[in-house]
């Protein structure tokens, strides 16, 4: 293989890998994001339609660490010692007429706040 052909093959492979990575990391076009803030935390969720929750992001407003929680339907998760965390849900959760996607903040073993985003 000549150096010119090798360079073209390497360039084509790198371009194909970059395009594939872009497809993997890009959110679906139909995903919507809704967020709201309480006194101590902000909760954002990416969802599709009315039933499919992709993720829940919980952030403290003051930037201080605590135990962040995310819950929707029967899905529960938590992460200690952070001020921001993205919880991956990727599942269909049925609740009518509206779905409550919630986050919470605990500090020193006490519940500081629970806050929910309502998906129509």
Tab-separated table of C-alpha atoms in Angstrom:
chain	number	residue	atom	x	y	z
A	1	UNK	CA	0.000	0.000	0.000
A	2	UNK	CA	1.398	3.386	-0.956
A	3	UNK	CA	1.675	6.184	1.626
A	4	UNK	CA	-1.052	8.172	-0.156
A	5	UNK	CA	-3.516	5.260	-0.044
A	6	UNK	CA	-2.614	4.515	3.575
A	7	UNK	CA	-3.226	8.169	4.517
A	8	UNK	CA	-6.596	8.121	2.705
A	9	UNK	CA	-7.599	4.884	4.465
A	10	UNK	CA	-6.624	6.260	7.895
A	11	UNK	CA	-8.512	9.504	7.208
A	12	UNK	CA	-11.612	7.601	6.077
A	13	UNK	CA	-11.494	5.353	9.166
A	14	UNK	CA	-11.109	8.353	11.490
A	15	UNK	CA	-14.007	10.143	9.797
A	16	UNK	CA	-16.224	7.050	10.059
A	17	UNK	CA	-15.365	6.669	13.763
A	18	UNK	CA	-16.154	10.335	14.438
A	19	UNK	CA	-19.511	10.031	12.674
A	20	UNK	CA	-20.377	6.847	14.583
A	21	UNK	CA	-19.466	8.497	17.894
A	22	UNK	CA	-21.713	11.437	17.036
A	23	UNK	CA	-24.614	9.067	16.388
A	24	UNK	CA	-24.073	7.230	19.669
A	25	UNK	CA	-23.819	10.341	21.867
A	26	UNK	CA	-26.551	12.424	20.240
A	27	UNK	CA	-29.953	12.298	21.937
A	28	UNK	CA	-32.918	11.176	19.865
A	29	UNK	CA	-34.562	13.978	17.921
A	30	UNK	CA	-37.882	13.367	19.635
A	31	UNK	CA	-36.509	13.761	23.186
A	32	UNK	CA	-37.883	16.685	25.174
A	33	UNK	CA	-36.352	18.244	28.281
A	34	UNK	CA	-38.336	19.762	31.110
A	35	UNK	CA	-36.896	21.275	34.281
A	36	UNK	CA	-37.971	23.125	37.384
A	37	UNK	CA	-36.317	24.332	40.569
A	38	UNK	CA	-37.315	24.267	44.193
A	39	UNK	CA	-35.661	26.133	47.028
A	40	UNK	CA	-32.576	23.891	47.275
A	41	UNK	CA	-32.475	21.733	44.120
A	42	UNK	CA	-33.248	21.790	40.415
A	43	UNK	CA	-34.621	18.716	38.658
A	44	UNK	CA	-34.458	18.186	34.888
A	45	UNK	CA	-35.631	15.207	32.883
A	46	UNK	CA	-35.248	14.083	29.288
A	47	UNK	CA	-38.279	12.147	28.120
A	48	UNK	CA	-40.035	10.908	24.993
A	49	UNK	CA	-43.773	11.124	24.745
A	50	UNK	CA	-45.675	10.701	27.969
A	51	UNK	CA	-44.327	7.399	29.258
A	52	UNK	CA	-40.617	7.013	28.409
A	53	UNK	CA	-38.099	8.625	30.786
A	54	UNK	CA	-34.494	8.766	29.558
A	55	UNK	CA	-32.761	10.419	32.503
A	56	UNK	CA	-33.150	12.627	35.559
A	57	UNK	CA	-30.553	15.283	36.451
A	58	UNK	CA	-30.584	16.658	39.996
A	59	UNK	CA	-28.466	19.717	40.902
A	60	UNK	CA	-28.081	21.591	44.176
A	61	UNK	CA	-28.681	25.323	43.819
A	62	UNK	CA	-26.037	26.265	46.404
A	63	UNK	CA	-23.338	24.002	44.900
A	64	UNK	CA	-22.813	22.176	48.201
A	65	UNK	CA	-22.628	18.397	48.268
A	66	UNK	CA	-25.182	16.025	49.660
A	67	UNK	CA	-26.951	12.801	48.782
A	68	UNK	CA	-28.961	13.319	45.621
A	69	UNK	CA	-31.887	11.045	44.865
A	70	UNK	CA	-34.019	10.428	41.774
A	71	UNK	CA	-37.310	8.599	41.671
A	72	UNK	CA	-40.093	8.027	39.186
A	73	UNK	CA	-42.674	5.254	39.327
A	74	UNK	CA	-40.913	2.247	40.859
A	75	UNK	CA	-37.420	3.463	39.837
A	76	UNK	CA	-35.254	4.661	42.758
A	77	UNK	CA	-31.582	5.676	42.735
A	78	UNK	CA	-29.218	7.809	44.818
A	79	UNK	CA	-25.668	9.157	44.751
A	80	UNK	CA	-23.845	10.397	47.871
A	81	UNK	CA	-21.335	13.252	48.110
A	82	UNK	CA	-22.183	15.145	44.924
A	83	UNK	CA	-23.755	18.482	44.013
A	84	UNK	CA	-24.941	17.349	40.550
A	85	UNK	CA	-25.753	13.914	39.178
A	86	UNK	CA	-27.410	12.443	36.082
A	87	UNK	CA	-29.419	9.306	36.772
A	88	UNK	CA	-30.013	7.122	33.698
A	89	UNK	CA	-33.505	5.610	33.683
A	90	UNK	CA	-34.202	4.575	30.050
A	91	UNK	CA	-37.526	2.893	30.655
A	92	UNK	CA	-41.218	3.257	30.085
A	93	UNK	CA	-43.210	4.210	33.158
A	94	UNK	CA	-46.976	4.507	32.900
A	95	UNK	CA	-48.831	6.984	35.079
A	96	UNK	CA	-52.013	8.785	34.140
A	97	UNK	CA	-53.005	11.543	33.786
A	98	UNK	CA	-49.484	12.937	34.494
A	99	UNK	CA	-46.106	11.469	35.402
A	100	UNK	CA	-44.132	12.948	38.320
A	101	UNK	CA	-40.353	12.741	37.799
A	102	UNK	CA	-38.713	13.660	41.098
A	103	UNK	CA	-35.381	14.440	42.690
A	104	UNK	CA	-34.387	14.848	46.297
A	105	UNK	CA	-31.595	16.167	48.493
A	106	UNK	CA	-30.487	14.698	51.826
A	107	UNK	CA	-27.821	16.192	54.089
A	108	UNK	CA	-26.610	14.804	57.422
A	109	UNK	CA	-29.237	12.074	57.249
A	110	UNK	CA	-32.110	14.552	56.893
A	111	UNK	CA	-34.368	15.083	53.893
A	112	UNK	CA	-33.812	18.689	52.814
A	113	UNK	CA	-36.136	18.785	49.804
A	114	UNK	CA	-38.026	16.645	47.310
A	115	UNK	CA	-38.999	18.353	44.061
A	116	UNK	CA	-40.848	17.011	41.003
A	117	UNK	CA	-41.194	17.772	37.302
A	118	UNK	CA	-44.623	16.931	35.925
A	119	UNK	CA	-44.751	15.413	32.443
A	120	UNK	CA	-48.107	16.014	30.761
